[in-house]
Short mmCIF file of C-alpha atoms in Angstrom, two decimals:
data_model
loop_
_atom_site.label_atom_id
_atom_site.label_comp_id
_atom_site.label_asym_id
_atom_site.label_seq_id
_atom_site.Cartn_x
_atom_site.Cartn_y
_atom_site.Cartn_z
CA UNK A 1 -21.19 43.64 -15.75
CA UNK A 2 -18.13 42.40 -17.52
CA UNK A 3 -15.96 43.24 -14.56
CA UNK A 4 -18.10 41.14 -12.22
CA UNK A 5 -17.32 37.98 -14.14
CA UNK A 6 -13.63 38.33 -13.50
CA UNK A 7 -12.24 36.35 -10.60
CA UNK A 8 -10.19 38.66 -8.44
CA UNK A 9 -9.52 37.38 -4.97
CA UNK A 10 -7.14 40.16 -4.06
CA UNK A 11 -9.02 43.15 -2.73
CA UNK A 12 -8.90 45.78 -5.42
CA UNK A 13 -8.93 49.48 -4.86
CA UNK A 14 -12.68 49.32 -4.31
CA UNK A 15 -12.35 47.05 -1.28
CA UNK A 16 -14.35 44.27 -2.94
CA UNK A 17 -13.32 40.74 -3.82
CA UNK A 18 -15.47 38.91 -6.30
CA UNK A 19 -15.58 35.21 -7.08
CA UNK A 20 -17.92 32.46 -8.14
CA UNK A 21 -19.86 30.67 -5.44
CA UNK A 22 -18.42 27.31 -6.46
CA UNK A 23 -14.89 28.60 -6.17
CA UNK A 24 -15.61 30.17 -2.81
CA UNK A 25 -17.00 26.84 -1.59
CA UNK A 26 -13.99 24.97 -2.96
CA UNK A 27 -11.66 27.42 -1.24
CA UNK A 28 -13.50 26.89 2.05
CA UNK A 29 -13.61 23.15 1.68
CA UNK A 30 -10.00 22.62 0.84
CA UNK A 31 -8.83 24.32 4.02
CA UNK A 32 -11.27 22.56 6.34
CA UNK A 33 -10.93 18.89 5.48
CA UNK A 34 -12.29 17.18 8.58
CA UNK A 35 -10.70 13.78 8.59
CA UNK A 36 -11.95 10.33 9.40
CA UNK A 37 -8.83 8.28 10.14
CA UNK A 38 -9.41 4.61 9.24
CA UNK A 39 -6.12 3.38 10.63
CA UNK A 40 -5.55 -0.35 10.41
CA UNK A 41 -1.83 -1.05 10.23
CA UNK A 42 1.74 0.10 10.63
CA UNK A 43 1.25 3.19 8.43
CA UNK A 44 -0.59 4.53 11.47
CA UNK A 45 2.76 5.29 13.09
CA UNK A 46 3.64 7.55 10.19
CA UNK A 47 0.19 9.06 10.40
CA UNK A 48 0.93 9.97 14.02
CA UNK A 49 4.19 11.58 12.94
CA UNK A 50 2.24 13.53 10.35
CA UNK A 51 -0.20 14.76 12.96
CA UNK A 52 2.43 15.72 15.51
CA UNK A 53 4.21 19.11 15.66
CA UNK A 54 7.19 18.34 13.44
CA UNK A 55 5.11 17.80 10.31
CA UNK A 56 1.83 19.19 11.58
CA UNK A 57 -0.81 18.74 8.94
CA UNK A 58 -3.07 21.12 10.82
CA UNK A 59 -1.15 23.81 8.94
CA UNK A 60 -3.26 22.82 5.94
CA UNK A 61 -6.58 22.83 7.74
CA UNK A 62 -6.75 19.03 7.78
CA UNK A 63 -6.37 18.71 11.49
CA UNK A 64 -9.70 18.06 13.15
CA UNK A 65 -10.52 14.35 13.40
CA UNK A 66 -14.16 13.41 13.42
CA UNK A 67 -14.90 9.96 14.73
CA UNK A 68 -18.22 9.86 13.00
CA UNK A 69 -18.11 9.49 9.23
CA UNK A 70 -21.22 11.68 9.00
CA UNK A 71 -19.22 14.72 10.10
CA UNK A 72 -16.11 14.17 8.03
CA UNK A 73 -15.02 15.18 4.56
CA UNK A 74 -11.85 13.22 4.00
CA UNK A 75 -11.47 9.49 4.62
CA UNK A 76 -7.87 8.57 5.38
CA UNK A 77 -7.41 4.87 4.72
CA UNK A 78 -4.17 4.18 6.54
CA UNK A 79 -2.94 0.61 6.21
CA UNK A 80 -3.87 -2.80 4.93
CA UNK A 81 -7.53 -3.56 4.37
CA UNK A 82 -8.35 -7.22 4.83
CA UNK A 83 -11.26 -8.87 3.07
CA UNK A 84 -13.00 -9.07 6.38
CA UNK A 85 -12.73 -5.31 6.95
CA UNK A 86 -13.91 -4.42 3.45
CA UNK A 87 -17.65 -4.24 4.33
CA UNK A 88 -16.85 -1.92 7.25
CA UNK A 89 -14.78 0.42 5.10
CA UNK A 90 -17.47 0.44 2.43
CA UNK A 91 -20.09 1.29 5.01
CA UNK A 92 -18.00 4.07 6.55
CA UNK A 93 -17.60 5.56 3.08
CA UNK A 94 -21.31 5.32 2.36
CA UNK A 95 -22.14 7.10 5.61
CA UNK A 96 -20.03 10.14 4.76
CA UNK A 97 -21.83 13.23 3.50
CA UNK A 98 -21.15 14.65 0.06
CA UNK A 99 -18.80 16.15 -0.90
CA UNK A 100 -16.32 13.55 0.28
CA UNK A 101 -12.81 12.57 -0.62
CA UNK A 102 -10.69 9.49 -0.02
CA UNK A 103 -6.94 9.37 0.47
CA UNK A 104 -5.13 6.02 0.25
CA UNK A 105 -2.20 6.23 2.63
CA UNK A 106 0.62 3.82 1.81
CA UNK A 107 1.17 1.01 -0.62
CA UNK A 108 -1.19 -1.47 1.04
CA UNK A 109 -4.17 0.86 0.85
CA UNK A 110 -3.19 1.89 -2.69
CA UNK A 111 -2.77 -1.54 -4.24
CA UNK A 112 -2.41 -4.18 -1.56
CA UNK A 113 1.38 -4.06 -1.66
CA UNK A 114 2.95 -7.44 -1.23
CA UNK A 115 -0.20 -8.87 0.34
CA UNK A 116 -1.32 -10.71 -2.74
CA UNK A 117 -3.40 -13.55 -1.40
CA UNK A 118 -6.72 -14.57 0.12
CA UNK A 119 -6.54 -12.17 3.05
CA UNK A 120 -6.26 -8.72 1.56
CA UNK A 121 -8.13 -6.30 -0.67
CA UNK A 122 -5.59 -5.39 -3.33
CA UNK A 123 -6.19 -1.65 -3.11
CA UNK A 124 -9.15 0.22 -1.65
CA UNK A 125 -10.14 1.43 -5.11
CA UNK A 126 -11.48 -2.09 -5.63
CA UNK A 127 -14.32 -1.17 -3.25
CA UNK A 128 -14.52 2.65 -2.94
CA UNK A 129 -13.58 5.53 -5.25
CA UNK A 130 -10.20 6.96 -4.33
CA UNK A 131 -8.95 10.48 -5.01
CA UNK A 132 -5.29 10.48 -4.01
CA UNK A 133 -2.83 7.61 -3.69
CA UNK A 134 0.27 8.08 -1.57
CA UNK A 135 2.66 5.19 -2.29
CA UNK A 136 5.39 4.22 0.15
CA UNK A 137 5.84 1.54 2.75
CA UNK A 138 5.22 3.58 4.77
CA UNK A 139 5.24 6.93 2.96
CA UNK A 140 7.29 9.69 4.49
CA UNK A 141 5.18 12.43 6.08
CA UNK A 142 6.47 14.79 3.39
CA UNK A 143 4.94 12.53 0.74
CA UNK A 144 1.64 12.56 2.57
CA UNK A 145 1.73 16.35 2.76
CA UNK A 146 2.34 16.30 -1.00
CA UNK A 147 -0.75 14.12 -1.27
CA UNK A 148 -2.78 16.49 0.84
CA UNK A 149 -1.72 19.48 -1.26
CA UNK A 150 -2.49 17.49 -4.39
CA UNK A 151 -5.98 16.87 -3.04
CA UNK A 152 -6.40 20.57 -2.26
CA UNK A 153 -5.42 21.40 -5.84
CA UNK A 154 -7.94 18.87 -7.08
CA UNK A 155 -10.66 20.39 -4.90
CA UNK A 156 -9.84 23.82 -6.31
CA UNK A 157 -10.05 22.63 -9.87
CA UNK A 158 -13.01 20.34 -9.32
CA UNK A 159 -11.08 17.42 -10.81
CA UNK A 160 -12.28 14.08 -9.43
CA UNK A 161 -9.86 11.89 -11.37
CA UNK A 162 -7.54 9.81 -9.18
CA UNK A 163 -4.00 11.05 -8.76
CA UNK A 164 -0.80 9.49 -7.48
CA UNK A 165 1.83 11.38 -5.50
CA UNK A 166 5.04 11.45 -7.51
CA UNK A 167 8.31 10.47 -5.88
CA UNK A 168 10.64 13.31 -4.94
CA UNK A 169 14.35 13.64 -4.76
CA UNK A 170 15.59 13.75 -1.19
CA UNK A 171 17.17 17.22 -0.79
CA UNK A 172 19.27 16.03 2.14
CA UNK A 173 21.10 13.48 0.00
CA UNK A 174 23.11 16.18 -1.77
CA UNK A 175 23.92 17.99 1.46
CA UNK A 176 25.43 15.15 3.46
CA UNK A 177 28.46 13.22 2.35
CA UNK A 178 28.35 10.36 4.86
CA UNK A 179 28.98 7.07 3.17
CA UNK A 180 29.77 8.68 -0.14
CA UNK A 181 33.00 8.49 -2.06
CA UNK A 182 34.59 11.93 -2.40
CA UNK A 183 34.08 13.16 -5.93
CA UNK A 184 37.01 13.84 -8.24
CA UNK A 185 36.87 17.63 -7.99
CA UNK A 186 37.25 17.85 -4.21
CA UNK B 1 17.15 -32.39 27.85
CA UNK B 2 13.73 -33.89 28.32
CA UNK B 3 14.44 -37.18 26.64
CA UNK B 4 12.94 -38.90 29.64
CA UNK B 5 9.63 -37.38 28.53
CA UNK B 6 9.99 -39.23 25.24
CA UNK B 7 10.99 -42.37 27.11
CA UNK B 8 7.96 -42.08 29.37
CA UNK B 9 5.70 -41.70 26.36
CA UNK B 10 7.26 -44.76 24.73
CA UNK B 11 6.90 -46.77 27.92
CA UNK B 12 3.28 -45.81 28.33
CA UNK B 13 2.00 -45.96 24.74
CA UNK B 14 4.35 -48.53 23.18
CA UNK B 15 4.06 -48.78 19.43
CA UNK B 16 1.41 -46.06 19.32
CA UNK B 17 4.35 -43.69 19.46
CA UNK B 18 5.16 -43.76 15.76
CA UNK B 19 8.49 -41.94 15.86
CA UNK B 20 10.63 -39.80 18.13
CA UNK B 21 13.58 -37.57 17.55
CA UNK B 22 15.54 -34.86 19.33
CA UNK B 23 16.86 -32.90 16.35
CA UNK B 24 18.31 -29.50 17.23
CA UNK B 25 17.53 -30.16 20.88
CA UNK B 26 13.77 -30.20 20.34
CA UNK B 27 12.34 -33.43 21.69
CA UNK B 28 9.57 -34.58 19.41
CA UNK B 29 7.18 -37.51 19.55
CA UNK B 30 4.79 -38.49 16.78
CA UNK B 31 1.84 -40.44 18.14
CA UNK B 32 -1.04 -42.26 16.53
CA UNK B 33 -4.24 -40.15 16.47
CA UNK B 34 -6.02 -42.83 18.51
CA UNK B 35 -3.88 -41.99 21.56
CA UNK B 36 -3.62 -38.23 20.92
CA UNK B 37 -5.93 -37.27 23.73
CA UNK B 38 -4.65 -39.93 26.11
CA UNK B 39 -1.09 -38.78 25.53
CA UNK B 40 -2.09 -35.18 26.21
CA UNK B 41 -3.90 -36.12 29.41
CA UNK B 42 -0.86 -38.12 30.51
CA UNK B 43 1.54 -35.26 29.80
CA UNK B 44 -0.68 -32.77 31.61
CA UNK B 45 -1.57 -34.79 34.68
CA UNK B 46 1.40 -37.05 35.40
CA UNK B 47 3.42 -35.66 38.30
CA UNK B 48 6.76 -36.21 36.55
CA UNK B 49 5.56 -34.65 33.29
CA UNK B 50 3.45 -31.72 34.60
CA UNK B 51 3.07 -29.97 31.23
CA UNK B 52 0.91 -27.14 32.44
CA UNK B 53 1.27 -24.78 29.50
CA UNK B 54 0.09 -25.28 25.93
CA UNK B 55 2.48 -23.02 24.04
CA UNK B 56 1.10 -23.58 20.57
CA UNK B 57 -1.04 -25.86 18.52
CA UNK B 58 -1.04 -25.71 14.75
CA UNK B 59 -1.31 -27.79 11.62
CA UNK B 60 0.93 -28.49 8.64
CA UNK B 61 -0.09 -29.67 5.19
CA UNK B 62 2.24 -32.10 3.42
CA UNK B 63 0.39 -32.69 0.13
CA UNK B 64 2.70 -35.50 -0.95
CA UNK B 65 2.22 -37.56 2.19
CA UNK B 66 -0.55 -39.81 3.43
CA UNK B 67 -1.81 -39.05 6.06
CA UNK B 68 -1.63 -35.56 4.71
CA UNK B 69 -1.79 -33.28 7.74
CA UNK B 70 0.27 -33.02 10.86
CA UNK B 71 -1.16 -31.50 14.02
CA UNK B 72 1.71 -30.07 16.05
CA UNK B 73 1.44 -29.32 19.75
CA UNK B 74 4.15 -27.50 21.68
CA UNK B 75 4.12 -27.97 25.43
CA UNK B 76 6.08 -26.44 28.27
CA UNK B 77 6.18 -27.29 31.94
CA UNK B 78 6.58 -24.19 34.07
CA UNK B 79 7.34 -26.21 37.22
CA UNK B 80 9.70 -28.78 35.60
CA UNK B 81 11.11 -26.38 32.98
CA UNK B 82 11.05 -28.86 30.16
CA UNK B 83 9.50 -28.84 26.74
CA UNK B 84 8.16 -31.38 24.31
CA UNK B 85 6.67 -31.28 20.85
CA UNK B 86 3.87 -33.72 20.16
CA UNK B 87 2.66 -34.49 16.66
CA UNK B 88 0.02 -36.63 15.07
CA UNK B 89 -0.85 -37.34 11.45
CA UNK B 90 -4.38 -37.30 10.06
CA UNK B 91 -6.29 -36.96 6.81
CA UNK B 92 -6.31 -38.83 3.53
CA UNK B 93 -4.74 -37.57 0.31
CA UNK B 94 -7.79 -35.40 -0.52
CA UNK B 95 -7.75 -33.82 2.91
CA UNK B 96 -10.96 -35.54 3.99
CA UNK B 97 -11.39 -37.44 7.20
CA UNK B 98 -8.93 -35.24 9.05
CA UNK B 99 -10.33 -35.73 12.52
CA UNK B 100 -8.47 -35.65 15.81
CA UNK B 101 -9.61 -35.43 19.42
CA UNK B 102 -9.86 -32.00 20.97
CA UNK B 103 -7.62 -31.19 23.94
CA UNK B 104 -9.51 -28.11 25.07
CA UNK B 105 -10.49 -29.63 28.40
CA UNK B 106 -6.86 -30.56 29.04
CA UNK B 107 -5.49 -27.08 28.28
CA UNK B 108 -8.11 -24.39 27.97
CA UNK B 109 -5.72 -22.28 25.91
CA UNK B 110 -6.00 -24.77 23.07
CA UNK B 111 -9.51 -23.53 22.30
CA UNK B 112 -8.72 -20.75 19.82
CA UNK B 113 -5.64 -22.56 18.54
CA UNK B 114 -7.79 -25.50 17.51
CA UNK B 115 -10.28 -23.13 15.92
CA UNK B 116 -7.45 -21.55 13.96
CA UNK B 117 -6.16 -24.92 12.81
CA UNK B 118 -9.67 -25.87 11.73
CA UNK B 119 -10.10 -22.55 9.93
CA UNK B 120 -6.80 -22.64 8.07
CA UNK B 121 -6.50 -26.37 7.26
CA UNK B 122 -9.89 -27.93 7.83
CA UNK B 123 -8.77 -30.34 10.53
CA UNK B 124 -11.78 -31.21 12.67
CA UNK B 125 -11.28 -31.43 16.42
CA UNK B 126 -13.74 -33.94 17.84
CA UNK B 127 -15.30 -32.71 21.08
CA UNK B 128 -14.35 -29.05 20.68
CA UNK B 129 -16.97 -26.88 22.43
CA UNK B 130 -17.32 -24.29 19.65
CA UNK B 131 -15.57 -25.25 16.44
CA UNK B 132 -16.14 -22.20 14.21
CA UNK B 133 -13.86 -20.22 11.94
CA UNK B 134 -11.84 -17.71 13.90
CA UNK B 135 -9.80 -15.70 11.38
CA UNK B 136 -11.74 -15.99 8.15
CA UNK B 137 -15.35 -14.92 7.75
CA UNK B 138 -18.17 -17.47 7.84
CA UNK B 139 -18.85 -17.01 4.11
CA UNK B 140 -15.33 -18.18 3.22
CA UNK B 141 -15.24 -21.47 1.34
CA UNK B 142 -12.36 -23.86 1.71
CA UNK B 143 -9.30 -23.69 3.90
CA UNK B 144 -6.66 -21.21 2.75
CA UNK B 145 -3.50 -22.81 4.13
CA UNK B 146 -4.06 -26.07 2.31
CA UNK B 147 -1.49 -26.36 -0.43
CA UNK B 148 -4.20 -26.94 -3.03
CA UNK B 149 -5.88 -23.61 -2.24
CA UNK B 150 -4.89 -21.30 -5.14
CA UNK B 151 -2.43 -18.66 -3.94
CA UNK B 152 -4.20 -15.84 -5.77
CA UNK B 153 -7.80 -16.81 -5.06
CA UNK B 154 -9.76 -14.21 -3.09
CA UNK B 155 -13.33 -14.38 -1.87
CA UNK B 156 -14.41 -10.74 -1.50
CA UNK B 157 -17.27 -9.89 0.84
CA UNK B 158 -17.92 -6.66 -1.07
CA UNK B 159 -18.30 -6.85 -4.83
CA UNK B 160 -15.32 -5.23 -6.50
CA UNK B 161 -15.95 -2.14 -8.60
CA UNK B 162 -15.79 -2.51 -12.34
CA UNK B 163 -13.12 -0.63 -14.27
CA UNK B 164 -15.85 0.94 -16.41
CA UNK B 165 -17.50 2.40 -13.32
CA UNK B 166 -14.26 3.49 -11.72
CA UNK B 167 -12.91 5.06 -14.90
CA UNK B 168 -9.37 4.05 -14.00
CA UNK B 169 -7.42 0.81 -14.28
CA UNK B 170 -7.86 -1.17 -11.08
CA UNK B 171 -4.79 -3.38 -11.47
CA UNK B 172 -1.69 -3.06 -9.39
CA UNK B 173 0.01 0.32 -9.46
CA UNK B 174 3.55 0.59 -10.76
CA UNK B 175 6.05 -0.57 -9.61
CA UNK B 176 3.92 -3.46 -8.38
CA UNK B 177 3.26 -5.92 -11.15
CA UNK B 178 0.75 -8.75 -11.26
CA UNK B 179 3.40 -11.16 -10.03
CA UNK B 180 4.39 -9.02 -7.10
CA UNK B 181 4.57 -10.62 -3.71
CA UNK B 182 3.55 -14.20 -4.18
CA UNK B 183 5.29 -15.21 -7.39
CA UNK B 184 6.59 -18.34 -5.69
CA UNK B 185 2.96 -19.36 -5.30
CA UNK B 186 2.19 -19.02 -8.99
CA UNK B 187 2.94 -22.63 -9.82
CA UNK B 188 0.47 -25.23 -11.01
CA UNK B 189 -1.41 -26.65 -8.03
CA UNK B 190 0.48 -29.35 -6.19
CA UNK B 191 -0.87 -32.49 -4.68
CA UNK B 192 -3.56 -34.83 -5.92
CA UNK B 193 -6.14 -33.38 -8.25
CA UNK B 194 -9.67 -34.63 -8.40
CA UNK B 195 -11.03 -36.69 -11.35
#
């Protein structure tokens, strides 16, 4: 019986793979995140880039949009949420089935950004629980993919604490020399 | 360019035209609110004026002035190709009694513009067919573009979550601080204060 408790996803010599039911469910869920896109502002353009072939988030199983919150797992809040939209967003979230996750796409959805006045909800976490924040105005699609992978890690580990995508160094910056002073060695 | 529009207004309304200027090429007439509607009807219907397009109508709050608000109307004549800006001044120092005649039945396009001006500044358009808020929600109290509306005051429709329930700080995320965005608005309120 001791061997059964071990988690071995690779098929062993016996041809069996054993796991816990919760981990199997998490594995299935993280690669089939049906999305509900709640797109309200300019970040939507970057969301389209993310969905299109160059960045292609269907590689991660997060492709299929469901335009009913009852059929979706992941709520993408893409853009500024005004005070007037807040009840709608809240209701969409409440209609989603458990388990459900929320991704705040861009600075406005994460914290209101520079909209700091009577019009805007300063971050969707003021009204609904949020799992992953992707800062950026708008965020690059790579950052959003980082956010999606972060969410998949969180689903695997069962961690429901909010997480923020960390900024990355741009790898291209070291490869191109346009606009840079030549360094002393060269 | 259309200074003869200003001259025609002065000829017709005399000293009810409070001031005129043509700064930066924009011909502007300030009229008394009592002739606001008559001036609009004249500009729209007179054959030499023929202002058939209401480009914009909005309001401005000058908290240090009495009357406090300006209603600004931009007009264009498609047939005559001339423009004029018409203003009037209403409202006492507390923003009460800001009433001006509606011009919706002169230019139908002024309907939503007047609703917006009412919503943002609380200027009442007498005779408007449906003077409701247009941008803000009906539960909103006050008029947000008045200078005495606090810059950081929100009126949420959905109760905000508590930090205890959320388990995380709900303030602004770094690098956005509490002053981010509207720091120029974080001054003591301007204008007259009550009591």
